Every structure is written in structure tokens, then in C-alpha cells.
Amino acid sequence: MNLAEGRRADGGPPPTGSLPLRSHSPFAAEAAEGVRQAQALPPDHTQAILEVTKEVAGVLKSSGCPFALVGSVAVYAYGIPVRLQHDTDFVVRREDAEKVTDLLRERGIEVVDPPEDWLVKARKDGEQIDLIFALAGRPVTTELLDRAPTLPVDSVHMPVIEPTDLMTGRLAALSEHHCDYGPLLPVARGLRERVDWDLVRRDTADRPMAAAFLYLLELLDVIPPHDGQAEGGRSDE
């Protein structure tokens, strides 16, 4: 058998049961790594993240510090079907970070200080936790947290970022280096009746990627067309 060509030297088909040659392509290596990472996830990753979310929320409640759930788990809390695969995110005020992280450590939750100065990372039972002080460069304020309604998250009630703030934060985070509209479309469709889109436009008026996404929503008839130039923004942010 001619191994270099992956077939019999006489030109016939390879023997039945022969194994395919291993590819040395970097793309094949990346694909294999993706498969390994997917296999490493627990069978019920969504529930694992929800369990950690509930535990962290309990710690934050006991701290007496204002907070709110954000990110994909907040989207889940609003009844939008999303697959939770990465982490759970909370917003807290920067001045409360030390108190909150001390309480997390007391509960046996590992706290990690990342190089970024706008969040603290933690880990529990293999799940990642982000405590965020700024959303897309904008500091987390008492006003932002006061707007968060209390919702049940897998039977545990906790503050969840208000839908307009949720959408504004997601759009403001878009950039030339990270601009994936795919995950945002079902969120926008699911929240469209609960979002003040004019306010989103004003608060993201300086973000070209956000403006492009809002225009896409208009073309898809998710939101009504907008007339006029977006100006200003929230006075309390």
C-alpha cells in the first residue's frame, strides 16, 4: 500500500477498515481542539451555571450591596431560550468590590484578580463568575442598579438588569474586533416590546456597530424605523 497517497500502489481502493491518515492542517488541529473543549463541558452546563448563579446571588444579597444579574443568564431570566455555556455575570459598584469579594472567599469561592481594571473574576465548581464594575466602559452606578427589576432565576429571586440597559450594554460592547450579531438577534426579538429603543439609540449614538445593528433590526421589522438624528443619552450614566 502506498501510504503517501493513501491508496494501494496498484491504484485500487484502500483496504476495508483502514484508518484515515492524520491531517497536519492547522485547521484540522483547531477543529479537534474545539471538539475536545465541547466534550469537556458538563452534560447539563446550563443547570451548572444556574446553580452557581444562585449561590453567588445569595452571597451578594447577604452583603447588602446593590447588584444585578447581567449577560446571558439575564437574557435567560427574561424567558428567552439561550444556551448557557460560558459564565455568569453580575454588575456591582466599584466601591463595593472589596466587601463582595471578601464574602465570596468566605464561602469558598476562588477569586482571581485579572489584568483588567473593570471586573473581578471568580470560580466555583469549574464555572466562571464575573463581577463587573463597568459595562462597555461606563461605570456601574446606583441608578443603573435601582432600575433592575427582581425576577426569579431558577426559583431564586434576584435583581436582573433592566431590558433597555441590557440591550444598551450588549450593543455598546460591539467593536471592529468583536461584532457578532447572531446571538443578539434572538435577544432583540425577545425583548423588543420591553426595550425603549429610542433610548438605546441615544445611548449608543457614538457606536457605529450598534447603529448598524439597529438598522438591521429595522430592515427585519423587529423595531420600527427611526427618523431623526440620535442625540444625548442618559443624564444619570
mmCIF file of C-alpha atoms in Angstrom:
data_model
loop_
_atom_site.group_PDB
_atom_site.id
_atom_site.type_symbol
_atom_site.label_atom_id
_atom_site.label_comp_id
_atom_site.label_asym_id
_atom_site.label_seq_id
_atom_site.Cartn_x
_atom_site.Cartn_y
_atom_site.Cartn_z
ATOM 1 C CA MET A 1 0.000 0.000 0.000
ATOM 2 C CA ASN A 2 1.284 3.449 -0.942
ATOM 3 C CA LEU A 3 0.993 5.307 2.361
ATOM 4 C CA ALA A 4 1.970 8.644 0.852
ATOM 5 C CA GLU A 5 -1.047 8.558 -1.411
ATOM 6 C CA GLY A 6 -3.442 6.802 0.978
ATOM 7 C CA ARG A 7 -4.295 4.125 -1.605
ATOM 8 C CA ARG A 8 -2.993 0.840 -2.899
ATOM 9 C CA ALA A 9 0.135 1.017 -5.010
ATOM 10 C CA ASP A 10 -1.728 -0.701 -7.827
ATOM 11 C CA GLY A 11 -4.324 2.069 -7.911
ATOM 12 C CA GLY A 12 -7.050 0.073 -6.170
ATOM 13 C CA PRO A 13 -9.119 1.312 -3.233
ATOM 14 C CA PRO A 14 -7.621 1.208 0.266
ATOM 15 C CA PRO A 15 -8.305 -1.973 2.228
ATOM 16 C CA THR A 16 -11.570 -2.154 4.117
ATOM 17 C CA GLY A 17 -11.218 -0.952 7.683
ATOM 18 C CA SER A 18 -8.046 1.071 7.032
ATOM 19 C CA LEU A 19 -7.718 4.207 9.153
ATOM 20 C CA PRO A 20 -7.649 7.679 7.563
ATOM 21 C CA LEU A 21 -4.316 9.447 7.661
ATOM 22 C CA ARG A 22 -3.927 12.110 10.319
ATOM 23 C CA SER A 23 -4.123 15.596 8.871
ATOM 24 C CA HIS A 24 -1.384 18.066 9.697
ATOM 25 C CA SER A 25 -3.525 21.055 8.696
ATOM 26 C CA PRO A 26 -3.791 23.767 11.384
ATOM 27 C CA PHE A 27 -7.493 23.944 10.620
ATOM 28 C CA ALA A 28 -7.889 20.271 11.482
ATOM 29 C CA ALA A 29 -5.986 20.866 14.723
ATOM 30 C CA GLU A 30 -8.298 23.760 15.613
ATOM 31 C CA ALA A 31 -11.354 21.635 14.851
ATOM 32 C CA ALA A 32 -10.045 18.816 17.010
ATOM 33 C CA GLU A 33 -9.397 21.236 19.873
ATOM 34 C CA GLY A 34 -12.937 22.565 19.538
ATOM 35 C CA VAL A 35 -14.298 19.034 19.803
ATOM 36 C CA ARG A 36 -12.186 18.375 22.906
ATOM 37 C CA GLN A 37 -13.415 21.581 24.556
ATOM 38 C CA ALA A 38 -17.036 20.736 23.758
ATOM 39 C CA GLN A 39 -16.605 17.263 25.210
ATOM 40 C CA ALA A 40 -15.096 18.780 28.375
ATOM 41 C CA LEU A 41 -18.298 20.679 29.164
ATOM 42 C CA PRO A 42 -20.586 19.045 31.704
ATOM 43 C CA PRO A 43 -23.681 17.319 30.229
ATOM 44 C CA ASP A 44 -26.016 19.911 31.780
ATOM 45 C CA HIS A 45 -23.948 23.066 31.544
ATOM 46 C CA THR A 46 -26.952 25.381 31.728
ATOM 47 C CA GLN A 47 -28.035 23.987 35.078
ATOM 48 C CA ALA A 48 -24.461 24.089 36.376
ATOM 49 C CA ILE A 49 -24.257 27.807 35.589
ATOM 50 C CA LEU A 50 -27.669 28.438 37.141
ATOM 51 C CA GLU A 51 -26.605 26.732 40.370
ATOM 52 C CA VAL A 52 -23.521 28.937 40.633
ATOM 53 C CA THR A 53 -25.618 31.997 39.754
ATOM 54 C CA LYS A 54 -27.994 31.277 42.620
ATOM 55 C CA GLU A 55 -25.140 30.755 45.070
ATOM 56 C CA VAL A 56 -23.396 33.996 44.120
ATOM 57 C CA ALA A 57 -26.689 35.891 44.242
ATOM 58 C CA GLY A 58 -27.171 34.641 47.790
ATOM 59 C CA VAL A 59 -23.764 35.994 48.778
ATOM 60 C CA LEU A 60 -24.483 39.339 47.116
ATOM 61 C CA LYS A 61 -27.841 39.586 48.895
ATOM 62 C CA SER A 62 -26.188 38.969 52.241
ATOM 63 C CA SER A 63 -23.662 41.735 51.548
ATOM 64 C CA GLY A 64 -26.353 44.396 51.480
ATOM 65 C CA CYS A 65 -24.679 45.905 48.405
ATOM 66 C CA PRO A 66 -26.786 46.660 45.331
ATOM 67 C CA PHE A 67 -26.167 44.359 42.378
ATOM 68 C CA ALA A 68 -27.838 42.988 39.271
ATOM 69 C CA LEU A 69 -27.548 39.941 37.061
ATOM 70 C CA VAL A 70 -26.352 40.685 33.512
ATOM 71 C CA GLY A 71 -25.141 38.764 30.473
ATOM 72 C CA SER A 72 -26.611 35.584 29.053
ATOM 73 C CA VAL A 73 -28.143 34.473 32.348
ATOM 74 C CA ALA A 74 -30.065 37.766 32.495
ATOM 75 C CA VAL A 75 -31.360 37.026 28.998
ATOM 76 C CA TYR A 76 -32.406 33.581 30.245
ATOM 77 C CA ALA A 77 -34.191 35.212 33.212
ATOM 78 C CA TYR A 78 -36.372 37.164 30.764
ATOM 79 C CA GLY A 79 -37.609 33.925 29.232
ATOM 80 C CA ILE A 80 -35.506 33.972 26.079
ATOM 81 C CA PRO A 81 -34.173 30.499 25.203
ATOM 82 C CA VAL A 82 -30.392 30.760 25.232
ATOM 83 C CA ARG A 83 -27.760 28.117 25.833
ATOM 84 C CA LEU A 84 -25.616 28.961 28.851
ATOM 85 C CA GLN A 85 -22.091 27.804 28.130
ATOM 86 C CA HIS A 86 -19.519 30.282 29.412
ATOM 87 C CA ASP A 87 -20.072 32.081 32.710
ATOM 88 C CA THR A 88 -22.426 34.058 34.912
ATOM 89 C CA ASP A 89 -22.117 37.842 35.163
ATOM 90 C CA PHE A 90 -23.124 40.342 37.827
ATOM 91 C CA VAL A 91 -22.705 44.109 37.983
ATOM 92 C CA VAL A 92 -21.719 45.790 41.244
ATOM 93 C CA ARG A 93 -20.399 49.212 42.136
ATOM 94 C CA ARG A 94 -16.638 49.539 42.258
ATOM 95 C CA GLU A 95 -16.762 50.772 45.847
ATOM 96 C CA ASP A 96 -18.471 47.528 46.912
ATOM 97 C CA ALA A 97 -15.987 45.192 45.235
ATOM 98 C CA GLU A 98 -13.766 44.537 48.246
ATOM 99 C CA LYS A 99 -16.652 43.704 50.564
ATOM 100 C CA VAL A 100 -18.257 41.419 47.995
ATOM 101 C CA THR A 101 -15.075 39.548 47.118
ATOM 102 C CA ASP A 102 -14.259 39.006 50.811
ATOM 103 C CA LEU A 103 -17.668 37.381 51.288
ATOM 104 C CA LEU A 104 -17.155 35.186 48.229
ATOM 105 C CA ARG A 105 -13.847 33.946 49.619
ATOM 106 C CA GLU A 106 -15.520 33.153 52.939
ATOM 107 C CA ARG A 107 -17.963 30.936 51.040
ATOM 108 C CA GLY A 108 -15.121 29.031 49.438
ATOM 109 C CA ILE A 109 -15.381 30.716 46.056
ATOM 110 C CA GLU A 110 -11.995 31.302 44.426
ATOM 111 C CA VAL A 111 -11.443 34.958 43.479
ATOM 112 C CA VAL A 112 -8.978 35.936 40.759
ATOM 113 C CA ASP A 113 -7.729 39.466 40.080
ATOM 114 C CA PRO A 114 -7.455 39.772 36.286
ATOM 115 C CA PRO A 115 -5.282 42.365 34.499
ATOM 116 C CA GLU A 116 -8.409 44.299 33.521
ATOM 117 C CA ASP A 117 -9.429 47.000 35.974
ATOM 118 C CA TRP A 118 -13.162 46.862 35.270
ATOM 119 C CA LEU A 119 -14.045 43.471 36.737
ATOM 120 C CA VAL A 120 -13.096 40.719 39.177
ATOM 121 C CA LYS A 121 -13.225 37.072 38.166
ATOM 122 C CA ALA A 122 -14.137 34.146 40.380
ATOM 123 C CA ARG A 123 -14.576 30.403 40.007
ATOM 124 C CA LYS A 124 -16.851 27.850 41.626
ATOM 125 C CA ASP A 125 -17.217 24.162 40.732
ATOM 126 C CA GLY A 126 -15.487 24.796 37.411
ATOM 127 C CA GLU A 127 -17.843 27.642 36.446
ATOM 128 C CA GLN A 128 -16.623 31.170 35.762
ATOM 129 C CA ILE A 129 -18.080 34.208 37.563
ATOM 130 C CA ASP A 130 -17.575 37.835 36.507
ATOM 131 C CA LEU A 131 -18.223 40.748 38.874
ATOM 132 C CA ILE A 132 -18.305 43.784 36.605
ATOM 133 C CA PHE A 133 -17.757 47.425 37.616
ATOM 134 C CA ALA A 134 -18.167 48.961 34.139
ATOM 135 C CA LEU A 135 -20.323 47.999 31.152
ATOM 136 C CA ALA A 136 -18.657 48.843 27.827
ATOM 137 C CA GLY A 137 -16.538 51.482 29.541
ATOM 138 C CA ARG A 138 -19.394 53.030 31.504
ATOM 139 C CA PRO A 139 -19.237 52.725 35.296
ATOM 140 C CA VAL A 140 -21.930 50.771 37.097
ATOM 141 C CA THR A 141 -23.991 53.312 39.041
ATOM 142 C CA THR A 142 -26.571 53.191 41.800
ATOM 143 C CA GLU A 143 -29.141 54.470 39.291
ATOM 144 C CA LEU A 144 -28.447 51.574 36.931
ATOM 145 C CA LEU A 145 -28.869 49.060 39.750
ATOM 146 C CA ASP A 146 -32.017 50.746 41.105
ATOM 147 C CA ARG A 147 -33.704 50.217 37.719
ATOM 148 C CA ALA A 148 -33.170 46.443 37.846
ATOM 149 C CA PRO A 149 -36.408 44.507 38.468
ATOM 150 C CA THR A 150 -36.413 41.454 40.714
ATOM 151 C CA LEU A 151 -37.087 38.253 38.798
ATOM 152 C CA PRO A 152 -36.999 34.529 39.601
ATOM 153 C CA VAL A 153 -33.920 32.809 38.230
ATOM 154 C CA ASP A 154 -34.449 29.062 38.527
ATOM 155 C CA SER A 155 -36.719 29.731 41.552
ATOM 156 C CA VAL A 156 -34.356 32.190 43.301
ATOM 157 C CA HIS A 157 -35.363 35.857 43.123
ATOM 158 C CA MET A 158 -32.654 38.393 42.324
ATOM 159 C CA PRO A 159 -32.270 41.782 40.599
ATOM 160 C CA VAL A 160 -31.851 41.472 36.831
ATOM 161 C CA ILE A 161 -30.624 44.335 34.683
ATOM 162 C CA GLU A 162 -33.498 46.255 33.080
ATOM 163 C CA PRO A 163 -34.120 45.274 29.407
ATOM 164 C CA THR A 164 -33.166 48.654 27.926
ATOM 165 C CA ASP A 165 -29.940 48.687 29.939
ATOM 166 C CA LEU A 166 -29.289 45.077 28.941
ATOM 167 C CA MET A 167 -29.619 45.831 25.241
ATOM 168 C CA THR A 168 -27.641 49.065 25.505
ATOM 169 C CA GLY A 169 -24.776 47.293 27.215
ATOM 170 C CA ARG A 170 -24.699 44.480 24.662
ATOM 171 C CA LEU A 171 -24.667 46.913 21.731
ATOM 172 C CA ALA A 172 -22.127 49.273 23.293
ATOM 173 C CA ALA A 173 -19.709 46.355 23.664
ATOM 174 C CA LEU A 174 -19.612 45.750 19.892
ATOM 175 C CA SER A 175 -16.471 46.821 18.067
ATOM 176 C CA GLU A 176 -14.480 46.197 14.900
ATOM 177 C CA HIS A 177 -12.785 43.316 16.711
ATOM 178 C CA HIS A 178 -15.938 41.793 18.182
ATOM 179 C CA CYS A 179 -19.077 42.221 16.110
ATOM 180 C CA ASP A 180 -21.204 39.076 16.139
ATOM 181 C CA TYR A 181 -24.844 39.971 15.524
ATOM 182 C CA GLY A 182 -26.007 36.348 15.554
ATOM 183 C CA PRO A 183 -26.510 35.955 19.322
ATOM 184 C CA LEU A 184 -28.031 39.440 19.567
ATOM 185 C CA LEU A 185 -30.887 38.856 17.122
ATOM 186 C CA PRO A 186 -32.951 36.473 19.296
ATOM 187 C CA VAL A 187 -32.347 38.728 22.304
ATOM 188 C CA ALA A 188 -33.621 41.775 20.426
ATOM 189 C CA ARG A 189 -36.645 39.848 19.140
ATOM 190 C CA GLY A 190 -37.481 38.505 22.578
ATOM 191 C CA LEU A 191 -37.125 41.841 24.368
ATOM 192 C CA ARG A 192 -38.417 44.192 21.688
ATOM 193 C CA GLU A 193 -41.673 45.083 23.467
ATOM 194 C CA ARG A 194 -39.824 45.792 26.724
ATOM 195 C CA VAL A 195 -36.992 47.942 25.361
ATOM 196 C CA ASP A 196 -37.018 51.714 24.903
ATOM 197 C CA TRP A 197 -35.338 51.666 21.501
ATOM 198 C CA ASP A 198 -35.130 55.448 21.217
ATOM 199 C CA LEU A 199 -33.137 55.476 24.437
ATOM 200 C CA VAL A 200 -30.914 52.676 23.141
ATOM 201 C CA ARG A 201 -30.264 54.731 20.002
ATOM 202 C CA ARG A 202 -29.335 57.804 22.045
ATOM 203 C CA ASP A 203 -27.078 55.895 24.427
ATOM 204 C CA THR A 204 -25.227 54.157 21.570
ATOM 205 C CA ALA A 205 -25.208 57.060 19.107
ATOM 206 C CA ASP A 206 -21.394 57.116 19.086
ATOM 207 C CA ARG A 207 -21.093 53.379 18.337
ATOM 208 C CA PRO A 208 -21.115 52.569 14.578
ATOM 209 C CA MET A 209 -21.565 48.815 15.099
ATOM 210 C CA ALA A 210 -24.567 49.421 17.322
ATOM 211 C CA ALA A 211 -26.087 51.787 14.752
ATOM 212 C CA ALA A 212 -25.652 49.146 12.052
ATOM 213 C CA PHE A 213 -27.375 46.518 14.193
ATOM 214 C CA LEU A 214 -30.311 48.834 14.936
ATOM 215 C CA TYR A 215 -30.673 49.492 11.211
ATOM 216 C CA LEU A 216 -30.662 45.728 10.614
ATOM 217 C CA LEU A 217 -33.480 45.370 13.158
ATOM 218 C CA GLU A 218 -35.473 47.949 11.204
ATOM 219 C CA LEU A 219 -34.959 46.069 7.936
ATOM 220 C CA LEU A 220 -36.126 42.859 9.635
ATOM 221 C CA ASP A 221 -39.227 44.638 11.037
ATOM 222 C CA VAL A 222 -38.136 43.868 14.590
ATOM 223 C CA ILE A 223 -38.302 47.549 15.546
ATOM 224 C CA PRO A 224 -39.996 50.487 13.786
ATOM 225 C CA PRO A 225 -37.976 52.782 11.512
ATOM 226 C CA HIS A 226 -36.282 55.686 13.222
ATOM 227 C CA ASP A 227 -36.477 59.259 11.931
ATOM 228 C CA GLY A 228 -34.066 61.956 13.006
ATOM 229 C CA GLN A 229 -30.603 62.150 14.482
ATOM 230 C CA ALA A 230 -29.926 60.372 17.770
ATOM 231 C CA GLU A 231 -28.528 62.750 20.363
ATOM 232 C CA GLY A 232 -27.646 62.854 24.017
ATOM 233 C CA GLY A 233 -28.091 59.930 26.348
ATOM 234 C CA ARG A 234 -28.978 59.211 29.930
ATOM 235 C CA SER A 235 -28.334 62.030 32.335
ATOM 236 C CA ASP A 236 -27.590 59.646 35.195
ATOM 237 C CA GLU A 237 -24.944 57.491 33.493
#
